[in-house]
Structures are given as C-alpha cells and as structure tokens.
Coordinates of C-alpha atoms in Angstrom, one line a residue:
Chain A
X1 CA 0.0 0.0 0.0
X2 CA 1.4 3.4 -0.9
X3 CA 1.7 5.9 1.9
X4 CA 2.7 9.0 0.0
X5 CA 1.7 9.3 -3.6
X6 CA 4.6 11.3 -4.7
X7 CA 7.7 13.0 -3.4
X8 CA 5.9 16.3 -3.6
X9 CA 6.5 17.5 0.0
X10 CA 9.2 20.1 0.0
X11 CA 10.7 19.8 3.5
X12 CA 13.3 22.4 4.3
X13 CA 16.4 21.9 6.6
X14 CA 14.9 24.1 9.3
X15 CA 11.8 21.9 9.3
X16 CA 13.9 18.9 9.6
X17 CA 16.1 20.3 12.4
X18 CA 13.1 21.3 14.5
X19 CA 11.5 18.8 16.8
X20 CA 7.9 18.3 15.5
X21 CA 5.0 16.5 17.1
X22 CA 2.0 15.9 14.9
X23 CA -1.2 15.4 16.8
X24 CA -3.5 14.4 14.0
X25 CA -1.9 11.7 11.9
X26 CA -4.8 9.5 10.8
X27 CA -4.2 5.8 11.0
X28 CA -6.7 3.9 9.0
X29 CA -5.9 0.2 8.5
X30 CA -8.1 -1.8 6.2
X31 CA -10.6 -4.3 7.8
X32 CA -8.3 -7.2 7.0
X33 CA -5.8 -5.8 9.5
X34 CA -8.4 -5.5 12.3
X35 CA -10.2 -8.9 11.7
X36 CA -7.7 -10.9 13.8
X37 CA -8.7 -8.7 16.7
X38 CA -12.4 -9.0 16.3
X39 CA -13.8 -11.4 18.9
X40 CA -17.6 -11.5 18.2
X41 CA -18.1 -14.4 15.8
X42 CA -21.0 -12.8 13.9
X43 CA -19.2 -9.5 13.6
X44 CA -16.1 -11.2 12.4
X45 CA -18.1 -13.0 9.7
X46 CA -20.0 -9.9 8.6
X47 CA -17.0 -7.6 8.6
X48 CA -14.9 -10.1 6.6
X49 CA -17.7 -10.4 4.0
X50 CA -18.9 -6.8 3.9
X51 CA -16.0 -4.7 5.0
X52 CA -16.9 -1.5 7.0
X53 CA -20.5 -1.5 8.0
X54 CA -22.9 0.8 6.0
X55 CA -23.9 4.2 6.9
X56 CA -25.1 7.3 5.1
X57 CA -22.5 8.3 2.4
X58 CA -19.8 10.7 3.6
X59 CA -20.0 14.2 2.0
X60 CA -17.3 14.2 -0.6
X61 CA -14.9 17.0 -1.1
X62 CA -14.5 15.7 -4.6
X63 CA -17.8 17.4 -5.6
X64 CA -15.9 20.7 -5.3
X65 CA -13.0 19.9 -7.5
X66 CA -12.3 18.2 -10.8
X67 CA -10.2 15.7 -8.9
X68 CA -13.0 13.7 -7.4
X69 CA -12.7 11.4 -4.4
X70 CA -13.7 12.0 -0.8
X71 CA -10.4 13.7 0.2
X72 CA -9.6 11.2 3.0
X73 CA -6.8 9.4 1.3
X74 CA -5.5 12.0 -1.0
X75 CA -2.0 11.7 0.3
X76 CA -2.0 8.0 0.8
X77 CA -2.9 5.7 3.6
X78 CA -1.0 4.4 6.7
X79 CA -1.8 0.9 7.8
X80 CA 1.3 -0.4 9.5
X81 CA 4.0 0.8 11.8
X82 CA 6.5 0.9 8.9
X83 CA 4.0 3.1 7.0
X84 CA 3.9 5.5 10.0
X85 CA 7.6 5.6 10.3
X86 CA 8.1 6.2 6.6
X87 CA 5.6 8.9 6.2
X88 CA 6.6 10.7 9.3
X89 CA 10.2 10.8 8.2
X90 CA 9.1 12.2 4.8
X91 CA 6.9 14.9 6.4
X92 CA 9.6 15.8 9.0
X93 CA 7.6 14.7 11.9
X94 CA 9.6 13.5 14.9
X95 CA 6.8 12.2 17.1
X96 CA 3.6 11.0 15.6
X97 CA 0.3 10.9 17.6
X98 CA -1.9 8.3 15.8
X99 CA -5.6 9.3 15.5
X100 CA -8.2 6.9 14.3
X101 CA -9.3 7.4 10.7
X102 CA -12.7 6.1 10.9
X103 CA -14.6 9.4 11.2
X104 CA -17.8 7.9 10.0
X105 CA -17.9 5.2 12.6
X106 CA -20.3 6.9 15.1
X107 CA -23.0 7.1 12.4
X108 CA -23.0 3.3 11.8
X109 CA -26.3 2.0 13.1
X110 CA -25.1 -1.4 14.3
X111 CA -23.7 -1.1 17.7
X112 CA -22.1 -4.5 17.9
X113 CA -20.2 -3.9 14.7
X114 CA -18.9 -0.5 15.6
X115 CA -18.0 -1.6 19.1
X116 CA -16.0 -4.5 17.6
X117 CA -14.2 -2.2 15.2
X118 CA -13.3 0.2 18.0
X119 CA -12.1 -2.7 20.2
X120 CA -10.1 -4.3 17.3
X121 CA -8.6 -1.0 16.2
X122 CA -7.3 -0.2 19.7
X123 CA -5.8 -3.6 20.1
X124 CA -4.2 -3.6 16.7
X125 CA -2.7 -0.1 17.1
X126 CA -1.4 -0.7 20.6
X127 CA -0.3 -4.2 20.3
X128 CA 1.1 -4.3 16.7
X129 CA 1.9 -0.7 15.8
X130 CA 3.0 1.7 18.6
X131 CA 5.4 -0.9 20.1
X132 CA 7.4 -0.7 17.0
X133 CA 8.9 2.7 17.7
X134 CA 9.3 5.0 20.7
X135 CA 8.1 8.0 18.7
X136 CA 4.7 6.6 17.9
X137 CA 2.0 7.5 20.4
X138 CA -1.7 6.7 20.3
X139 CA -5.1 8.3 20.9
X140 CA -7.2 5.2 21.1
X141 CA -10.8 5.4 19.7
X142 CA -13.6 5.9 22.2
X143 CA -17.0 4.4 21.5
X144 CA -18.7 7.7 22.2
X145 CA -22.1 6.3 21.6
X146 CA -21.8 4.2 24.8
X147 CA -20.2 5.9 27.8
X148 CA -19.9 2.5 29.6
X149 CA -17.9 1.1 26.7
X150 CA -15.8 4.3 26.7
X151 CA -14.9 3.6 30.3
X152 CA -14.0 0.0 29.5
X153 CA -11.6 1.1 26.8
X154 CA -10.1 3.7 29.1
X155 CA -9.5 1.2 31.9
X156 CA -8.1 -1.3 29.4
X157 CA -5.5 1.0 27.9
X158 CA -5.3 4.0 30.1
X159 CA -2.0 2.8 31.7
X160 CA -0.3 1.8 28.4
X161 CA 2.8 4.0 28.0
X162 CA 1.9 4.7 24.3
X163 CA -1.5 6.1 25.2
X164 CA -1.4 9.9 25.5
X165 CA -5.2 10.5 25.6
X166 CA -8.4 9.2 24.0
X167 CA -10.1 10.2 20.8
X168 CA -13.8 11.2 20.4
X169 CA -15.7 13.6 18.2
X170 CA -17.3 17.0 18.3
X171 CA -19.5 15.7 15.5
X172 CA -23.3 15.5 15.6
X173 CA -23.6 13.4 18.7
X174 CA -24.6 14.3 22.2
X175 CA -22.6 17.2 23.5
X176 CA -20.3 16.1 26.3
X177 CA -21.9 18.4 28.8
X178 CA -24.5 15.7 29.2
X179 CA -24.0 14.2 32.7
X180 CA -24.0 10.6 31.2
X181 CA -20.4 11.4 30.2
X182 CA -19.3 12.0 33.8
X183 CA -18.1 8.4 34.1
X184 CA -15.9 9.0 31.0
X185 CA -14.4 12.1 32.6
X186 CA -13.9 10.2 35.9
X187 CA -11.9 7.5 34.1
X188 CA -9.8 10.1 32.1
X189 CA -9.0 12.1 35.2
X190 CA -8.1 8.9 37.1
X191 CA -5.6 8.0 34.3
X192 CA -4.4 11.6 34.0
X193 CA -5.2 11.7 30.4
X194 CA -6.7 14.3 28.1
X195 CA -9.6 13.9 25.7
X196 CA -9.0 14.7 22.1
X197 CA -12.1 15.7 20.1
X198 CA -12.1 15.6 16.3
X199 CA -14.7 16.7 13.7
X200 CA -16.6 13.7 12.5
X201 CA -19.8 12.2 11.3
X202 CA -21.0 10.9 7.9
X203 CA -22.6 14.0 6.5
X204 CA -21.0 16.4 9.0
X205 CA -24.5 17.9 9.4
X206 CA -27.5 15.6 9.2
X207 CA -29.7 16.1 6.2
X208 CA -32.9 15.7 8.2
X209 CA -32.5 19.2 9.6
X210 CA -33.4 22.4 7.9
X211 CA -29.8 23.6 8.0
X212 CA -28.4 20.3 6.8
X213 CA -30.8 20.0 4.0
X214 CA -30.0 23.5 2.8
X215 CA -26.2 23.0 2.5
X216 CA -25.0 22.9 -1.0
X217 CA -21.2 23.3 -1.1
X218 CA -18.1 22.0 0.5
X219 CA -17.2 25.4 1.6
X220 CA -20.2 25.4 3.9
X221 CA -19.9 21.7 4.8
X222 CA -16.3 21.5 5.7
X223 CA -15.4 25.1 6.1
X224 CA -18.2 26.0 8.6
X225 CA -19.7 22.9 10.1
X226 CA -16.6 21.8 11.9
X227 CA -16.0 25.1 13.6
X228 CA -19.8 25.5 14.5
X229 CA -19.8 22.1 16.1
X230 CA -16.5 22.8 17.8
X231 CA -17.9 26.0 19.3
X232 CA -21.0 24.3 20.4
X233 CA -18.9 21.5 22.2
X234 CA -16.7 24.0 23.9
X235 CA -19.6 26.1 25.1
X236 CA -21.7 23.2 26.2
X237 CA -18.9 21.6 28.3
X238 CA -18.2 24.9 30.0
X239 CA -21.7 26.0 30.7
X240 CA -22.7 22.7 32.1
X241 CA -19.9 22.8 34.7
X242 CA -17.7 20.0 33.4
X243 CA -14.6 21.9 34.5
X244 CA -15.9 22.8 37.9
X245 CA -16.4 19.1 38.5
X246 CA -13.2 18.0 36.7
X247 CA -10.7 20.8 37.2
X248 CA -7.9 18.6 36.0
X249 CA -9.5 17.6 32.7
X250 CA -7.9 18.8 29.4
X251 CA -9.6 18.8 26.1
X252 CA -7.8 19.1 22.7
X253 CA -10.0 20.2 19.8
X254 CA -8.7 18.8 16.5
X255 CA -9.5 20.2 13.0
X256 CA -12.2 22.5 14.4
X257 CA -10.3 25.7 13.4
X258 CA -8.8 28.4 15.6
X259 CA -9.9 31.8 14.6
X260 CA -13.3 31.6 16.3
X261 CA -11.7 31.2 19.7
X262 CA -11.4 34.9 20.5
X263 CA -15.0 35.4 19.4
X264 CA -16.6 32.8 21.7
X265 CA -14.4 33.9 24.7
X266 CA -15.8 37.4 24.4
X267 CA -19.3 36.4 23.4
X268 CA -19.8 33.8 26.2
X269 CA -18.4 36.1 28.8
X270 CA -20.7 38.8 27.8
X271 CA -23.9 36.7 27.7
X272 CA -23.1 34.9 30.8
X273 CA -22.5 38.0 32.8
X274 CA -25.8 39.5 31.4
X275 CA -27.9 36.3 32.1
X276 CA -26.2 33.9 34.6
X277 CA -29.1 32.5 36.4
X278 CA -29.9 29.5 34.2
X279 CA -26.5 28.0 35.1
X280 CA -28.3 26.9 38.3
X281 CA -30.7 24.8 36.1
X282 CA -27.9 22.6 34.6
X283 CA -27.6 19.1 36.2
X284 CA -24.0 19.2 37.0
X285 CA -23.9 22.7 38.6
X286 CA -27.0 21.7 40.6
X287 CA -25.2 18.6 41.8
X288 CA -22.2 20.7 42.7
X289 CA -24.5 23.1 44.7
X290 CA -22.9 26.1 43.0
X291 CA -24.8 29.3 42.4
X292 CA -22.6 30.3 39.5
X293 CA -19.6 29.0 37.7
X294 CA -16.3 29.3 39.5
X295 CA -14.7 31.2 36.5
X296 CA -15.7 33.2 33.5
X297 CA -16.3 31.1 30.3
X298 CA -13.2 32.6 28.7
X299 CA -11.0 31.4 31.6
X300 CA -12.2 27.8 31.1
X301 CA -11.2 28.0 27.5
X302 CA -7.7 29.2 28.4
X303 CA -7.3 26.7 31.2
X304 CA -8.8 23.6 29.7
X305 CA -8.7 23.6 25.9
X306 CA -6.0 23.2 23.3
X307 CA -6.4 23.5 19.6
X308 CA -4.8 21.8 16.6
X309 CA -3.1 24.1 14.1
X310 CA -4.6 22.3 11.1
X311 CA -6.6 24.0 9.5
X312 CA -4.8 27.2 10.2
X313 CA -6.2 30.2 8.3
X314 CA -3.4 32.8 8.5
X315 CA -4.6 36.5 8.2
X316 CA -2.9 38.3 5.4
X317 CA -1.6 41.1 7.5
X318 CA 1.1 40.0 9.9
X319 CA -0.2 42.3 12.7
X320 CA -3.6 40.5 12.3
X321 CA -1.8 37.1 12.6
X322 CA 0.0 38.3 15.6
X323 CA -3.2 39.4 17.3
X324 CA -5.0 36.2 16.4
X325 CA -2.2 34.1 18.0
X326 CA -2.3 36.3 21.1
X327 CA -6.1 36.3 21.4
X328 CA -6.2 32.5 21.0
X329 CA -3.4 32.1 23.7
X330 CA -1.5 30.2 21.0
X331 CA 1.7 30.1 23.1
X332 CA 0.0 27.7 25.4
X333 CA -2.9 26.2 23.5
X334 CA -1.8 25.7 19.8
X335 CA -0.5 22.3 18.7
X336 CA 0.8 21.5 15.4
X337 CA -1.1 18.9 13.2
X338 CA -0.9 17.6 9.6
X339 CA -4.1 15.9 9.1
X340 CA -2.3 13.3 7.0
X341 CA -3.5 11.7 4.7
X342 CA -6.5 13.9 4.1
X343 CA -6.4 16.5 1.3
X344 CA -6.3 19.2 3.9
X345 CA -2.7 18.2 4.8
X346 CA -0.5 20.8 6.2
X347 CA 3.2 20.7 6.9
X348 CA 5.2 22.7 9.4
X349 CA 6.5 25.3 6.9
X350 CA 4.0 28.0 7.9
X351 CA 5.5 28.1 11.4
X352 CA 8.9 29.1 10.0
X353 CA 7.6 31.6 7.4
X354 CA 6.0 34.3 9.6
X355 CA 8.0 36.9 11.4
X356 CA 5.4 37.1 14.1
X357 CA 6.3 33.6 15.3
X358 CA 9.5 33.8 17.3
X359 CA 11.6 30.8 18.3
X360 CA 9.9 30.3 21.7
X361 CA 6.4 30.4 20.2
X362 CA 7.4 28.1 17.4
X363 CA 8.8 25.5 19.9
X364 CA 5.6 25.6 21.9
X365 CA 3.5 25.1 18.8
X366 CA 5.6 22.4 17.3
X367 CA 6.1 20.3 20.3
X368 CA 6.1 21.7 23.8
X369 CA 2.3 22.3 24.1
X370 CA 1.6 18.8 22.9
X371 CA 4.2 17.3 25.2
X372 CA 2.8 19.1 28.1
X373 CA -1.0 18.3 27.6
X374 CA -0.5 14.7 26.3
X375 CA 2.2 14.0 29.0
X376 CA 4.7 13.0 26.4
Chain B
X1 CA 16.0 41.4 -18.9
X2 CA 18.0 38.2 -19.4
X3 CA 17.2 35.1 -21.4
X4 CA 17.8 31.8 -19.7
X5 CA 17.6 28.5 -21.6
X6 CA 16.1 26.1 -19.2
X7 CA 15.2 23.0 -21.1
X8 CA 14.9 21.4 -24.4
X9 CA 11.3 21.6 -25.8
X10 CA 11.3 17.9 -26.4
X11 CA 11.9 17.3 -22.7
X12 CA 8.5 18.7 -21.8
X13 CA 5.9 16.8 -23.8
X14 CA 2.5 18.3 -24.3
X15 CA 0.4 18.2 -21.2
X16 CA 3.3 17.9 -18.9
X17 CA 5.5 20.2 -16.7
X18 CA 9.0 20.5 -15.4
X19 CA 10.6 22.3 -12.5
X20 CA 13.7 24.4 -13.3
X21 CA 16.0 26.7 -11.4
X22 CA 16.3 30.2 -13.0
X23 CA 18.4 32.9 -11.4
X24 CA 17.9 31.3 -8.0
X25 CA 14.1 31.0 -8.5
X26 CA 12.2 27.7 -8.7
X27 CA 10.1 27.9 -11.9
X28 CA 7.4 25.4 -13.0
X29 CA 7.3 25.2 -16.9
X30 CA 4.4 23.6 -18.6
X31 CA 3.5 22.6 -22.1
X32 CA -0.1 23.3 -22.9
X33 CA -1.1 22.3 -26.5
X34 CA 2.5 23.2 -27.7
X35 CA 2.7 26.5 -25.9
X36 CA 5.1 26.9 -23.0
X37 CA 4.2 28.7 -19.8
X38 CA 6.2 29.3 -16.6
X39 CA 5.0 30.2 -13.1
X40 CA 6.5 30.3 -9.6
X41 CA 6.8 26.7 -8.4
X42 CA 5.6 27.6 -4.9
X43 CA 2.0 27.9 -4.2
X44 CA 1.1 31.0 -2.1
X45 CA -1.4 29.0 -0.1
X46 CA 0.7 26.4 1.8
X47 CA 3.8 26.2 -0.2
X48 CA 2.8 23.2 -2.4
X49 CA 5.0 22.4 -5.5
X50 CA 3.0 23.7 -8.5
X51 CA 5.4 21.9 -10.9
X52 CA 3.9 18.7 -9.7
X53 CA 0.4 20.1 -10.0
X54 CA -2.4 19.2 -12.4
X55 CA -2.9 21.0 -15.7
X56 CA -6.5 22.2 -15.9
X57 CA -6.8 20.9 -19.5
X58 CA -5.8 17.4 -18.4
X59 CA -8.7 17.3 -15.8
X60 CA -12.3 16.3 -16.4
X61 CA -13.4 20.0 -16.3
X62 CA -16.2 21.8 -18.1
X63 CA -14.0 24.6 -19.5
X64 CA -11.2 22.8 -21.2
X65 CA -9.9 26.0 -22.8
X66 CA -8.6 27.5 -19.6
X67 CA -4.9 27.4 -19.4
X68 CA -4.2 27.0 -15.7
X69 CA -2.5 24.8 -13.1
X70 CA -3.9 23.2 -10.0
X71 CA -1.7 22.8 -7.0
X72 CA -1.3 19.1 -6.0
X73 CA -1.9 19.9 -2.3
X74 CA -5.2 21.7 -2.0
X75 CA -6.0 22.3 -5.6
X76 CA -5.7 26.1 -5.7
X77 CA -5.9 27.0 -9.4
X78 CA -3.7 29.7 -11.1
X79 CA -3.9 31.1 -14.6
X80 CA -0.6 30.2 -16.4
X81 CA -0.4 33.5 -18.3
X82 CA -1.1 35.9 -15.5
X83 CA -0.5 33.8 -12.4
X84 CA -3.8 35.0 -11.0
X85 CA -5.9 32.7 -8.8
X86 CA -8.9 31.7 -10.8
X87 CA -11.4 32.3 -8.0
X88 CA -9.8 35.2 -6.3
X89 CA -7.9 37.3 -9.0
X90 CA -6.7 39.7 -6.4
X91 CA -4.1 37.2 -5.4
X92 CA -1.8 34.9 -7.3
X93 CA 1.7 33.7 -8.1
X94 CA 4.4 35.1 -10.3
X95 CA 4.1 34.3 -14.0
X96 CA 7.2 34.3 -16.2
X97 CA 7.8 35.2 -19.9
X98 CA 8.5 31.8 -21.5
X99 CA 9.1 31.1 -25.2
X100 CA 10.4 28.4 -27.5
X101 CA 13.2 29.1 -30.0
X102 CA 15.1 26.5 -32.1
X103 CA 14.0 23.7 -29.8
X104 CA 14.9 25.4 -26.6
X105 CA 12.6 26.6 -23.8
X106 CA 13.6 30.1 -22.8
X107 CA 12.6 32.1 -19.6
X108 CA 13.2 35.8 -19.7
X109 CA 13.6 37.5 -16.4

C-alpha cells in the first residue's frame, strides 16, 4: 500500500532540524488488519464479508474539485508501523500521535459492529503498531455512543505507555456536557489523560434538519460545520460545569479551526455576565451546589482547551496574525497537526515563514504544548 | 532582462510540466497544446509544489480551454499566463515570460 503518492512534499532543513509533534496523523488500517482482533463471531463473519458497516454516504470534497474522491486518502494511507515511520520521516515529523481514521464510525447504526471495530482498532494499534517505535503515540478510539464502553476502553488501555489521551468527536452526537459522560471524565482524570475531540460524522450535518438540507457546497460543509460544532462543544462543556467538577480535565480540539476562539471567549463572557441564572438549572452545577460557575467562560477556554493548528487560516496582514495568535493564547494552546492523509494536509512550513512567530512560540506550537498536555 | 535556456522543448511533452531553477528561482514550466508557460513553483497558499500540479486541460473539467495549473496539495488554481488565482484574482503567483526558440525553452527574467 502506498503511503505517499509522490515526493511532492518540500521539506526544508529548518523543518527537519526542528522537533515536531504531529497530533493528528490519521491511521486507517483496512478491515483485514483488524479482523484478527475481532472477537464477536457474527461481527467477524460480517466484517470479513462486507468490510466496514454501512452508513449514510460521507459528504465528498470531490464534488468541489475536478479531482473527485472524498479527500480522505489524498496523500496515501497508513496501515502499519512501517507506514507511519516512513511517512513521518518524509513529512519531517519527529513524534507521531496516531488518530483513528474512521470518522464515519459513530454514524454506523449497528452497535455491535462499531463496538467491535473500536475494540479491534485499539488492540491492533497498541499491540502491533505503537510498540514498533518510541516516537509513535496513540489516541485510542472511544465508542462515544456508549459511555460504559468508553470507560471499558479507558480502563483497558489507560495505563499503556503509548497512550497519550483518548479520541472522540465533536460531530453531531450528544454534546459532552451531558452528565451521562461524567463516568468517562472520571476515568480520564483517574488516568491523568486528556480527551481529544475531532470533527466527524458521515454527513457532518444531518440532512434531516433544515440547515443540513440547505447546505450545497463543500465550503459550507467542511469550512463551517466543523467550527460550528467545535464551538458548540466547547460552550456546552463549559456552561454545564464540566470543568468545575473536573478541574484537571484537558480537552484538545482537533480540526475545528482556531480563529473563532477569541469570538466565543468574548461572546460567552458577555452573555453569561448578562444572564447567569440559568446556570443553576444545569444538572452538574446543581449537583455541585454552586450558584454560578467558578470562573468566566473565557477562563475555562484558556485553562482547559488546546487546539490543533490544522486547519490554520493565516490572516494576510502579519499584525492581524500576531493578534490572532495572542487572542487565542497560542503560546499555550496551539498544537501542530498535519491531518495526514486527508487532502487538507499541512506541513510545518507556515511556522517558519512568519516573522510574528519567534523561536519560543514556534517550539511551543511544534512540540512543547503537545508534550505538556499529552504528557509525552 | 536576461534570457535563460532552461530545457529542451522535447523534454517537456504536451500536457506535462517540469521544474527548473532560474536565477535562483524555482520555476514550473508547462507545455499546454504546444505553448510553454512558466509560473513560480511555490503555491502561495501552503507552499505546495506547483510543478507537480495538475494542468486544468488534463482534468475532467467543463471549460477545457482554460490554461491553468492546480496545486497538488489543496488544488488552488492559477492562470498560467497571468499567475492570478482563478477564483480570487486579487491574489496569485508570479508568471514568467516563456518562449520556445530553435527547440529550446527560454525563460526571460
């Protein structure tokens, strides 16, 4: 299986010399790699015959280009440890955090099949892939549709040295402020691990919704849906008191964008200060017996959230870029990511090409922030 | 202005491209229906190598007449004569004066 479709990735000496951690390297082995780890006999039979279980078709970026495809394997596919090592070397990545590539999985209707895929994926990646190299770390998949199963996976793998956190979604699933997820947060905090949340879901916005049924373009679907969902997830977790109950919990938002962060910090603070009383009607804050949140919403964003750099939309004017980095608290919250092998791939070149990024900020973005939050 | 012979015309078949160094610049040369064009090899978007991109005329597009190049990374499309981005003409890449003479491809800078 080819990993990189060509040698078209100009990597400079300074990119190679820098230590770079990639926090979003999608690892997407074919079903044949997972089948040896599938235990359920019926699931093993069906997955071997039918491959990945059906769901609504993924919205394809190919509709918006003359190149076709769904954009998810534009730059190849990594299925083995050797693939990861090879691609990482070519892209000047020194430490690779593997993220599951199955972003449509939560939409699969059959719970047994998707539970078995998660179980098998985590076993394969942690038993056969990450042990091959010290610089491969893993965000195992969480079966987010079932909090009890999430806890099982966290308890099973949480003490593994290669596990640096767990991987869920800010797609169109229950927002994680729902108290049913407290047991998941309990388990994460117990193992001192962060939760990484990535965009996901088959259609990104369900068609059976007036907004979803009105969307026509990839610019709307990819460009706006991920950030909107990411904003809603951040806001919901804060306003339902997740971080008052779990002051150690860290969340890493992957591929949701960055430039909206200053906006929601100011917007949420403003509205909350105007109208704070309904905070007392949320389940978790009621349980905690608090009248108000302990901090302003913007403070929770700064204290509990990090953001992947990909996709980074750099303002044309350097002074605007500098302000954006400052307002998003990038020196402490921004983590480099490639999004390999999706068409939206980014290399680290942008971090070397702007005169508003000094050496200290560059090091924080390229590796230090990730090392701190993921306990690498 | 200086003329630089950068390749033999037969080295760049119709529908293909080649990256060359000219005066310290990385230039992507393309042969579109026998006409040679040259643009900066570096995409202004994320730095992708345009010399390994896709010629518009070789893609299953509606308007085959457009002479442009698509970056291989994120498919930004630039006019080969002007360097302008096809969707946002206020931005673009550098386009070079390229000609063919006596079987040589010549870039004038």
